[in-house]
Coordinates of C-alpha atoms and ligand atoms in Angstrom, one line a residue:
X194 CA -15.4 12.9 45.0
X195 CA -14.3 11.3 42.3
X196 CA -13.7 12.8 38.9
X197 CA -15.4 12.3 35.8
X198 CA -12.3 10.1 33.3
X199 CA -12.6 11.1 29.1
X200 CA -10.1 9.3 27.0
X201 CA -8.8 11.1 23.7
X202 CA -6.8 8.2 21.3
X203 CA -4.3 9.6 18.5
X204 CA -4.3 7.2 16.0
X205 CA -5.0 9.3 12.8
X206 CA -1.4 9.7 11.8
X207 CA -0.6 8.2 8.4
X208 CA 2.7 6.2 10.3
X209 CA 4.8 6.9 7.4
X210 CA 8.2 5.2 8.9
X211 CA 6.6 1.9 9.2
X212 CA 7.3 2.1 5.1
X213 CA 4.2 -0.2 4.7
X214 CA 0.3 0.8 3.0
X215 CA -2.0 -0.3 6.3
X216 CA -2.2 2.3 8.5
X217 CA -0.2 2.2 11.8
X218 CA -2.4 1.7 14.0
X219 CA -3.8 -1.4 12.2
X220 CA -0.2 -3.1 12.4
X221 CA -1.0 -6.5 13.9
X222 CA 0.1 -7.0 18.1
X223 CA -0.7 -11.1 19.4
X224 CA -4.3 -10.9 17.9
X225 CA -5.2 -7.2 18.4
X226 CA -4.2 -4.2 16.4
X227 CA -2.0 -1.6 17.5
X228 CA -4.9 1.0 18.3
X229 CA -7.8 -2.1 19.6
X230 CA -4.5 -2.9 22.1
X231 CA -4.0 0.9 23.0
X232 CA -7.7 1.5 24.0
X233 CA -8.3 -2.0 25.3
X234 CA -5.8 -0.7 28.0
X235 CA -7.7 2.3 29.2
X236 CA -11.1 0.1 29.3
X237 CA -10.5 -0.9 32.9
X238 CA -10.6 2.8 34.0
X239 CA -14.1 2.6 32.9
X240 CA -14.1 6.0 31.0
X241 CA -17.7 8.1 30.8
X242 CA -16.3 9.4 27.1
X243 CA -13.9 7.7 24.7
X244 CA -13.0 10.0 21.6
X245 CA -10.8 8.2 18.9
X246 CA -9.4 10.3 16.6
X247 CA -8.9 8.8 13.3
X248 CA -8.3 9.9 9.5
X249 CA -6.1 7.7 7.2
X250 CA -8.0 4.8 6.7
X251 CA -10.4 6.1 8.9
X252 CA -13.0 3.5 7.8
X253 CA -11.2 0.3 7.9
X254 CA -9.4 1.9 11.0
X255 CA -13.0 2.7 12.8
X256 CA -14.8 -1.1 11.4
X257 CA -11.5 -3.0 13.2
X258 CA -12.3 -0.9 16.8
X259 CA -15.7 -1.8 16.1
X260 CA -15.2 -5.1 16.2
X261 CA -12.2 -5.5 18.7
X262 CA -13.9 -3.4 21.6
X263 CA -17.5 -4.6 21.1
X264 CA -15.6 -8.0 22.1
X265 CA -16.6 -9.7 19.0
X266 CA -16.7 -12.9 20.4
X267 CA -19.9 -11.9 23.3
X268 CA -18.2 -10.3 25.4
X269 CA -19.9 -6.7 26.4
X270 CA -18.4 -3.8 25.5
X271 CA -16.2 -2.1 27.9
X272 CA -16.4 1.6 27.6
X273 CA -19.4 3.4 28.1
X274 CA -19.4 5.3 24.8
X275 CA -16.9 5.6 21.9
X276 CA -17.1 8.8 19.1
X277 CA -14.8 8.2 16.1
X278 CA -14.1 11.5 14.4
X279 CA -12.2 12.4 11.6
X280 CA -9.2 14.7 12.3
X281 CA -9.0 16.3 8.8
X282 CA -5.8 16.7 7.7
X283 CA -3.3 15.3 10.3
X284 CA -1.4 18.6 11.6
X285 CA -0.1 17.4 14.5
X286 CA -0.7 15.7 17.6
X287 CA -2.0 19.0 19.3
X288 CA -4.4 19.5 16.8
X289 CA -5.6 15.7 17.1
X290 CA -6.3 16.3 20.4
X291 CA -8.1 20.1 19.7
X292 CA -10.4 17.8 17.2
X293 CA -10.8 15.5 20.4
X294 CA -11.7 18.1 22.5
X295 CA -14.8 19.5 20.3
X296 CA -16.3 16.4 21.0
X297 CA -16.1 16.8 24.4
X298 CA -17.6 20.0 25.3
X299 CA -19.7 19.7 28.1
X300 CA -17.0 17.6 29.6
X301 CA -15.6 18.7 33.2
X302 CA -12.9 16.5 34.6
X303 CA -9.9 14.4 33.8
X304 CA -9.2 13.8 30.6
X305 CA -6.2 11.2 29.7
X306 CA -4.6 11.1 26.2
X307 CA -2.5 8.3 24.8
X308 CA -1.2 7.5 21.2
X309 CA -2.7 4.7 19.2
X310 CA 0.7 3.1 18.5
X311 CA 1.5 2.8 22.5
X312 CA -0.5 -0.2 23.2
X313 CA 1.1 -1.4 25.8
X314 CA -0.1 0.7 28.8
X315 CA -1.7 -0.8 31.6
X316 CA -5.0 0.5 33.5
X317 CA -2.9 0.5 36.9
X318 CA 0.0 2.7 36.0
X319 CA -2.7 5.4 34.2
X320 CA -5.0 5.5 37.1
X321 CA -1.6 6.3 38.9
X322 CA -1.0 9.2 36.5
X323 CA -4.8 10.3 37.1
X324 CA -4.4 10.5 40.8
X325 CA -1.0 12.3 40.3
X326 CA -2.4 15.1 38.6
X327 CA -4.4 16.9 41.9
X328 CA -4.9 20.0 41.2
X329 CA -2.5 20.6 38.5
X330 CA -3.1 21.5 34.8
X331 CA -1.4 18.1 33.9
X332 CA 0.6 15.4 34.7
X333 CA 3.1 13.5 32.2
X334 CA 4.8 10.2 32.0
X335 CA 8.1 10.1 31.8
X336 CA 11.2 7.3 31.1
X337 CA 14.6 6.5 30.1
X338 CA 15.2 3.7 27.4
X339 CA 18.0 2.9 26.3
X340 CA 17.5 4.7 22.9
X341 CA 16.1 7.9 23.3
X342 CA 16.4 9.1 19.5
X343 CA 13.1 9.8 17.6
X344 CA 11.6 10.6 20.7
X345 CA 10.5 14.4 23.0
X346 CA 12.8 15.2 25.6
X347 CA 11.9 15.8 29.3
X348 CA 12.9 20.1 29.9
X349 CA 13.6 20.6 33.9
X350 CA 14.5 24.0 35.3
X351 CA 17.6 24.5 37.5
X352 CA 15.6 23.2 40.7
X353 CA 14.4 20.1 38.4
X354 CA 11.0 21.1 37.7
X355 CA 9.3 19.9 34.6
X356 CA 8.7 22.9 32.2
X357 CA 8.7 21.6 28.3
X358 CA 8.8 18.9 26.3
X359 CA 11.0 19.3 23.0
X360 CA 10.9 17.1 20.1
X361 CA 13.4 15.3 18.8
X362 CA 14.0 17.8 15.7
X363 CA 14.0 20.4 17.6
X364 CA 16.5 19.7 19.9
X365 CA 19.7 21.6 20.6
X366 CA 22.5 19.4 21.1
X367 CA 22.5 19.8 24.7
X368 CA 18.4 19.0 24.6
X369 CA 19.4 16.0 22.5
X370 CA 21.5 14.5 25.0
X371 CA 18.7 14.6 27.8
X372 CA 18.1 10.6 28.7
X373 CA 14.8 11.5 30.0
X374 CA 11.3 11.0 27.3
X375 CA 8.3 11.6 26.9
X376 CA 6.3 8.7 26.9
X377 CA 2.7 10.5 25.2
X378 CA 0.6 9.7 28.0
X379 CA -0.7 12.6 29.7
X380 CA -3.9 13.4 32.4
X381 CA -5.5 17.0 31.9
X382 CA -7.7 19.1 33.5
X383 CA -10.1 19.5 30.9
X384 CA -10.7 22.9 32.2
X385 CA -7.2 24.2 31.6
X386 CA -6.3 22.2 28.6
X387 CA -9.3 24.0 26.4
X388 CA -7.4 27.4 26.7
X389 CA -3.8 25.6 26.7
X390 CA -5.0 24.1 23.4
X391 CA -6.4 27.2 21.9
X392 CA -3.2 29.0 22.1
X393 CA -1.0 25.9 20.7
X394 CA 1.0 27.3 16.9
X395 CA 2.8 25.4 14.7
X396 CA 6.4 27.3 15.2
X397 CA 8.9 24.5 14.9
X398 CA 10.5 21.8 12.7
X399 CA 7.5 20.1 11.4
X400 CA 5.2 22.9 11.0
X401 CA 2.8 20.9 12.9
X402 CA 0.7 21.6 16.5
X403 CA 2.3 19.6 19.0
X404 CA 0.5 18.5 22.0
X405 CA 3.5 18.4 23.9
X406 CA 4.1 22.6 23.3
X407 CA 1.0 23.0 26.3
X408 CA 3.4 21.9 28.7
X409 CA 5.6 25.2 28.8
X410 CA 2.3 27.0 27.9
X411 CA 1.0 25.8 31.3
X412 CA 4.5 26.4 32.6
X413 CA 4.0 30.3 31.7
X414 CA 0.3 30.5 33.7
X415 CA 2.5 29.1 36.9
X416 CA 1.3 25.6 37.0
X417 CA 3.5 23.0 38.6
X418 CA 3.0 19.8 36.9
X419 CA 4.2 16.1 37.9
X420 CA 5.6 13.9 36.1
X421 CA 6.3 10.0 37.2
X422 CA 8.4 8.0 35.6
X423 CA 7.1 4.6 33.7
X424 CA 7.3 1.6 36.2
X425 CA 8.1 -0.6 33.3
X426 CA 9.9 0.4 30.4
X427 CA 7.7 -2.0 27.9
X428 CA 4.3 -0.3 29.2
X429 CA 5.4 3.2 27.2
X430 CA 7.1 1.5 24.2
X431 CA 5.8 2.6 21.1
X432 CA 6.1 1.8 17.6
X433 CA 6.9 4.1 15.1
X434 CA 8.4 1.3 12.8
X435 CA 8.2 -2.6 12.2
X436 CA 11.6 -3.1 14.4
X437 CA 9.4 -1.5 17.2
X438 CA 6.6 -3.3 16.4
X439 CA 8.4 -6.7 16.8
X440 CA 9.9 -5.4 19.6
X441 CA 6.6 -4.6 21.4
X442 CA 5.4 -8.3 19.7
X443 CA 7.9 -9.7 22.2
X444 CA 7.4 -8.0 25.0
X445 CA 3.3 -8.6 24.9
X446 CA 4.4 -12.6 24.4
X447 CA 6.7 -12.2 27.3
X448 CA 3.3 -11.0 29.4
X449 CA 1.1 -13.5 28.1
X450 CA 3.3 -15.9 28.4
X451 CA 4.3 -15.4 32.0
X452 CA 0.8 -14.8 32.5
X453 CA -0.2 -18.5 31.5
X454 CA 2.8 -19.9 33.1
X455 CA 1.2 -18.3 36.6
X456 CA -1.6 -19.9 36.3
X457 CA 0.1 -23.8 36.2
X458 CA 0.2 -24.0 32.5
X459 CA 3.5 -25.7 31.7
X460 CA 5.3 -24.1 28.7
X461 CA 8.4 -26.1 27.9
X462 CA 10.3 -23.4 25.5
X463 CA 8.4 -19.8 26.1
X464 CA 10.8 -18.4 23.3
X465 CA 9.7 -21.1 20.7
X466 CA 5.6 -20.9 21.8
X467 CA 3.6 -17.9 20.6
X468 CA 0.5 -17.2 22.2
X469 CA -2.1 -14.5 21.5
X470 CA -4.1 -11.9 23.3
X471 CA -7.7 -13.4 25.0
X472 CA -6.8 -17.2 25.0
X473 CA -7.9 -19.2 28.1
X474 CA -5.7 -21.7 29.4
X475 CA -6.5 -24.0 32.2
X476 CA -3.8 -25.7 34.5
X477 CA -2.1 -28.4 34.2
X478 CA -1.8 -28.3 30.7
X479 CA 1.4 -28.7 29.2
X480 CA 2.3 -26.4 25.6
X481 CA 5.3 -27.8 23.9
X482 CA 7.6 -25.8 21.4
X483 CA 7.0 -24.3 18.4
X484 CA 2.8 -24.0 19.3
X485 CA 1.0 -21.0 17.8
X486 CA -2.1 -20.3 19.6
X487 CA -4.6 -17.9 18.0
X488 CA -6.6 -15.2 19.9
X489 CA -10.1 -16.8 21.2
X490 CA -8.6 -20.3 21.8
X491 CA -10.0 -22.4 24.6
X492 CA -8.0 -24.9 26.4
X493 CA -9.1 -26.8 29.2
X494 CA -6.7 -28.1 32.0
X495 CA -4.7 -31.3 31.6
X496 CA -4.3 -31.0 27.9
X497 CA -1.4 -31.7 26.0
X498 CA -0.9 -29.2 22.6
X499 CA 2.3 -29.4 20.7
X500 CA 5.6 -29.6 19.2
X501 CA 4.6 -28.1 16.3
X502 CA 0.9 -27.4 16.6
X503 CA -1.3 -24.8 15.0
X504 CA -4.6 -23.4 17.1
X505 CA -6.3 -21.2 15.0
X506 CA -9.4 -18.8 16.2
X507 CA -12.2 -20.8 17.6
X508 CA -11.3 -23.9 18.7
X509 CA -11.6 -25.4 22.0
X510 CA -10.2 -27.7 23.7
X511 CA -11.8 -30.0 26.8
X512 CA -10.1 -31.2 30.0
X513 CA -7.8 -33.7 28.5
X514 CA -7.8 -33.6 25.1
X515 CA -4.6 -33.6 23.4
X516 CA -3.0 -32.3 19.6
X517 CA 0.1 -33.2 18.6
X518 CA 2.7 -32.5 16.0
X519 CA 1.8 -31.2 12.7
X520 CA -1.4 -30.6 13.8
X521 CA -3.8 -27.3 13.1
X522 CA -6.9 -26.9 14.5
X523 CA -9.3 -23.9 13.2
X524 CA -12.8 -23.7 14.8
X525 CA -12.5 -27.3 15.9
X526 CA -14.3 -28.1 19.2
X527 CA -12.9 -31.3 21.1
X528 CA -14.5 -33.1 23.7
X529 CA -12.6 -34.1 27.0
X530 CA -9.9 -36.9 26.1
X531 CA -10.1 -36.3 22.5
X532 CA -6.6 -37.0 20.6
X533 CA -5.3 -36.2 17.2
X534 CA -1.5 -36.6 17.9
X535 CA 0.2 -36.3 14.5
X536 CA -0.4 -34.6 10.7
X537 CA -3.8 -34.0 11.2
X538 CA -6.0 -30.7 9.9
X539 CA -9.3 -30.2 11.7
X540 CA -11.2 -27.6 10.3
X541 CA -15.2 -26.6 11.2
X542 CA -15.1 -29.8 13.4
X543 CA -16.9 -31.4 16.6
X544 CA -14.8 -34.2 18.1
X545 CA -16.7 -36.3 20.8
X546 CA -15.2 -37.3 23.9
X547 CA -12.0 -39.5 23.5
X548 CA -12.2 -40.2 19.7
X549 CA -9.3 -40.8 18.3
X550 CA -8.5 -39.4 15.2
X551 CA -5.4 -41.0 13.0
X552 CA -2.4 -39.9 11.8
X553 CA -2.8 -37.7 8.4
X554 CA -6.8 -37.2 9.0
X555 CA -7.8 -34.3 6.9
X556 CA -11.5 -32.8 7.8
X557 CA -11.9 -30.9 3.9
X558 CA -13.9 -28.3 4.9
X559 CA -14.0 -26.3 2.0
X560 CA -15.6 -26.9 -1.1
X561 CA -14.2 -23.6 -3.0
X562 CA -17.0 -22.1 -2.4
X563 CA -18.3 -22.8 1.3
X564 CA -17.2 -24.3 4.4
X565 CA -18.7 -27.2 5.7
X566 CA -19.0 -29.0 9.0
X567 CA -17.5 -32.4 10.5
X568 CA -18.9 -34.3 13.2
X569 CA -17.1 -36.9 15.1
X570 CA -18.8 -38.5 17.8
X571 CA -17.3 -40.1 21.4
X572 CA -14.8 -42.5 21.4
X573 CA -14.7 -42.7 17.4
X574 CA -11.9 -44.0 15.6
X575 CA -10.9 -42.3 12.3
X576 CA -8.0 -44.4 10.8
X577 CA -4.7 -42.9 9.7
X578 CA -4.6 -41.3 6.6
X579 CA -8.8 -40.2 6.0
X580 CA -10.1 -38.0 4.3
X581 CA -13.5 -36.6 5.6
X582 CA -15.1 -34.5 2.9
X583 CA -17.6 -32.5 4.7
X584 CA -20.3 -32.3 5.5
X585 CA -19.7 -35.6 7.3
X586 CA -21.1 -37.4 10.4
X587 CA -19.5 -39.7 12.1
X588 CA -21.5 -41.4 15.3
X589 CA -20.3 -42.7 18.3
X590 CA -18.0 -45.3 18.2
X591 CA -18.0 -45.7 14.5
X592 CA -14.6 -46.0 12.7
X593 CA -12.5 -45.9 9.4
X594 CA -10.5 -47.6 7.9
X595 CA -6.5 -46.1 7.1
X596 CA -6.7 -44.6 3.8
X597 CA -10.7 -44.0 3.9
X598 CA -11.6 -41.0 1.7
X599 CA -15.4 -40.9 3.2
X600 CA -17.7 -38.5 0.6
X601 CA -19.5 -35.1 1.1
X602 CA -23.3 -35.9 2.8
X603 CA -21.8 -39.4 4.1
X604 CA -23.7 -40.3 7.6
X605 CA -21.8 -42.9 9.6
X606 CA -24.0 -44.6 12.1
X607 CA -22.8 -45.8 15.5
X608 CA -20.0 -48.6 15.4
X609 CA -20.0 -49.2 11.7
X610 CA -16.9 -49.3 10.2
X611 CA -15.7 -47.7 6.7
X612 CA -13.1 -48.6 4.2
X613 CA -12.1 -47.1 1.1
X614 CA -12.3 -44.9 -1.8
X615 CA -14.4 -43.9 -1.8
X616 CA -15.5 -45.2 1.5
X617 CA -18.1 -47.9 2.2
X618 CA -19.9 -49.7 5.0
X619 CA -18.0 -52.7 5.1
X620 CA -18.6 -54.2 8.6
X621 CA -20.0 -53.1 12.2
X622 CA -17.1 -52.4 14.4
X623 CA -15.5 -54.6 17.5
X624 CA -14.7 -52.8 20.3
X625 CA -11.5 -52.8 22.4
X626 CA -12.0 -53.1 26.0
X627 CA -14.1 -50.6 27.3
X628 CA -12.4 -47.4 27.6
X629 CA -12.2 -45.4 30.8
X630 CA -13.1 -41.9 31.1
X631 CA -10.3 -39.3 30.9
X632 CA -8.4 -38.3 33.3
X633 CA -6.7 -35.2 34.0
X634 CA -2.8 -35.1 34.8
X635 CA -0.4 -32.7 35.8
X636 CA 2.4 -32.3 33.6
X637 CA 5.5 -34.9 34.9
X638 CA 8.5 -35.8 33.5
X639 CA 7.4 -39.2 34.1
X640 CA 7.7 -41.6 30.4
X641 CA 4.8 -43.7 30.1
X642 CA 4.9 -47.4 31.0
Ligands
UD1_41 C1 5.2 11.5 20.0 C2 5.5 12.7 20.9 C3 6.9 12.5 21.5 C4 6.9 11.2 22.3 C5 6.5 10.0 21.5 C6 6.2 8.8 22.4 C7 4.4 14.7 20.0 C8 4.6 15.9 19.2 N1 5.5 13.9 20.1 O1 6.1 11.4 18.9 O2 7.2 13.6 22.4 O3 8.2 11.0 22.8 O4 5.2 10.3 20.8 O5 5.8 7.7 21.6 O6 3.3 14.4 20.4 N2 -1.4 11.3 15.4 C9 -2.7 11.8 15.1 N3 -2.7 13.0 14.4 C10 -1.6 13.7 14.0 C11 -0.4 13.2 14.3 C12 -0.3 12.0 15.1 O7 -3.7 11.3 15.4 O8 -1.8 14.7 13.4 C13 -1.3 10.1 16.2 C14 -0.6 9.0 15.4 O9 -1.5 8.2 14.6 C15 0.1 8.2 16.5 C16 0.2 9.2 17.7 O10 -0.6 10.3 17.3 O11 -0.8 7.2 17.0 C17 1.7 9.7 17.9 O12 2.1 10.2 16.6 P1 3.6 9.9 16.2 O13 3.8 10.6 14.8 O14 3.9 8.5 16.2 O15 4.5 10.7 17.2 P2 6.0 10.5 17.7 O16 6.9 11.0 16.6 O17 6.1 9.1 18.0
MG42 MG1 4.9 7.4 17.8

């Protein structure tokens, strides 16, 4: 049978070594924050109980998970319930998890903690150190980086068996020049953690309750616990300072990225392309350097986005559609084919199906007070260098002329064209050739004809 799963998150510690005022676990990762990344890894175990344990900033701290784990953007919550409580003053990472714990009194079964500024944990590797527990009181993750300073050292008795866990200032020298950590991600036995907890004291270098101390506490009632050693060495890197943080930043773009890649999306220069957390990326499409791509991006599959591009939360891209260099796109949605290649900002926009929209087209979607909407219909043509001050509409077909600057409330009706500033009807459009519908293409190295 299997056992019922509770998670306990640390992430009420002040982080007073990242030298900055936001709390640490609301230090920015790809999109997500430091603790929303952290939990968002345990949601695939499907926990019954989730307790996050906050304190500094425990309001801003609790609104962000709010947000991040309801899936802001309609996708369903993950866990099955989440209770936020406030630690009190932060003592220590064993009395974190004693706080936890009160909230989970009728709970019988396994009951996983991590830390709120390890977010990059997978589901897989946890379930592994669920199954590895058995019987035992606990089971512990262990690894060896290459720098182990800052961080609890793995005790082993003459025979090798894991019997303590010794923080850093604490160490003897012989205790600090054991290569083997503790990662902070344990699975309990509810059952024998409760006592194991009770009987935790403050008696070392920080004055603080460590939850590490149960381990030679369960040690002394004759448990054998396991340990298993981290398959990765990213998954248990945490952050305890912005260095770690942008080394943790590169190691989630290294995922992503690969991720993408994986899937048939060519990415010319990975190290020059920065992509966040929940962006979808169809194949064939072809990201070139120096392209930022903000969580909650869409892209289709045969697009073309970059050098130098800017997708900011929101927009979408269709099968096809292209943005070029110097372009940023925020909560712009372009229809299959669409292409604004060069200089362009499209803000609060709707781009029909292979309009073409000029060099240096601005969509002014902000009037200092409020944002406003721009609609550009199929196979448009907005001439280099306008200015659409929204709200605008422009129908299908319709165009303007370089230089437009086309006024707030202006309606553009199908296959007129516009010129000047501020813009005017001037004539009804002539057509090229009728245009074909778009096609999708792999990524060659083929030049164009
Ligand atoms: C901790 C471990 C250490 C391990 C390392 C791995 C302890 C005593 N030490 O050290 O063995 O090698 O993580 O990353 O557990 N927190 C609270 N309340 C508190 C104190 C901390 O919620 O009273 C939270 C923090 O917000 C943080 C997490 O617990 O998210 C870990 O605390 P931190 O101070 O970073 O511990 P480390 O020094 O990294
Ligand atoms: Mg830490």
């Amino acid at each position: 049978m299997t056992r019922q799963l509770a998670v306990i998150c640390l992430a009420a510690g002040r982080g007073k070594r990242t030298k900055v005022s936001t709390a640490k676990v609301l230090l920015p990762l790809c999109g997500r924050t430091l603790a929303s990344a952290a939990l968002l890894s345990v949601a695939e175990l499907k926990p019954a109980r989730t307790v996050v344990v906050l304190h500094n900033q425990m309001e801003r701290v609790q609104a962000s998970l709010e947000k991040a784990l309801a899936g802001a953007k309609g996708k369903p919550g993950k866990f099955a319930s989440i209770d936020y409580v406030d630690q009190g003053t932060p003592n220590g990472t064993g009395h974190a998890v004693q706080v936890g714990m009160e909230q989970l009194l009728d709970f019988v079964g396994d009951v996983i903690v991590i830390y709120g500024d390890c977010p990059l944990m997978t589901a897989e590797t946890l379930q592994e150190l669920v199954d590895l527990r058995g019987e035992s009181a606990c089971s512990a993750l262990t690894a060896y980086p290459v720098n182990p300073i800052g961080l609890g050292r793995i005790l082993r008795d003459d025979e090798g068996r894991f019997v303590g866990i010794r923080e850093q200032k604490d160490c003897s020298d012989e205790e600090a020049a054991i290569d083997e950590t503790n990662c902070g991600f344990y699975s309990f036995d509810s059952e024998k953690l409760r006592p194991a907890l009770a009987r935790l004291t403050p008696n070392n270098a920080q004055g603080e309750y460590y939850i590490t101390d149960v381990i030679a506490d369960f040690v002394a009632q004759g448990e054998v616990l396991p340990t298993m050693e981290a398959h990765d060495i990213a998954e248990v890197q945490g952050v305890n300072s912005l260095a770690e943080l942008s080394l943790v930043q590169s190691m989630m773009q290294e995922r992503i990225l690969i991720e993408h890649m994986n899937n048939g999306v060519l990415i010319t220069d990975p190290a020059a392309t920065w992509i966040d957390y929940d962006v979808e990326i169809g194949s064939d499409t072809k990201i070139l350097p120096c392209t930022v791509i903000g969580s909650g991006c869409k892209i289709g599959s045969g697009c073309e986005v970059g050098p130098f591009t800017h997708l900011r939360g929101g927009t979408v891209l269709e099968d096809g559609a292209m943005l070029g260099n110097f372009v940023e796109a925020k909560n712009a949605h372009l229809a299959a084919g669409a292409k604004a290649k060069h200089l362009t900002y499209l803000g609060d926009a709707e781009v029909g199906e292979k309009a073409n929209i000029g060099c240096g087209t601005i969509t002014a979607n902000y009037d200092g007070v409020n944002k406003h909407k721009t609609k550009i219909g199929a196979r448009a043509f907005i001439g280099s260098g306008t200015v659409l001050c929204a709200p605008v509409e422009v129908e299908d077909e319709a165009m303007t002329a370089a230089g437009a600057v086309v006024r707030p409330g202006s309606h553009i009706k199908t296959r007129e064209l516009w010129l000047g500033v501020p813009a005017r009807y001037l004539r009804q459009r002539e057509l090229p050739a009728a245009v074909s519908p778009p096609k999708v293409s792999p990524p060659t190295g083929e030049k164009k004809s």
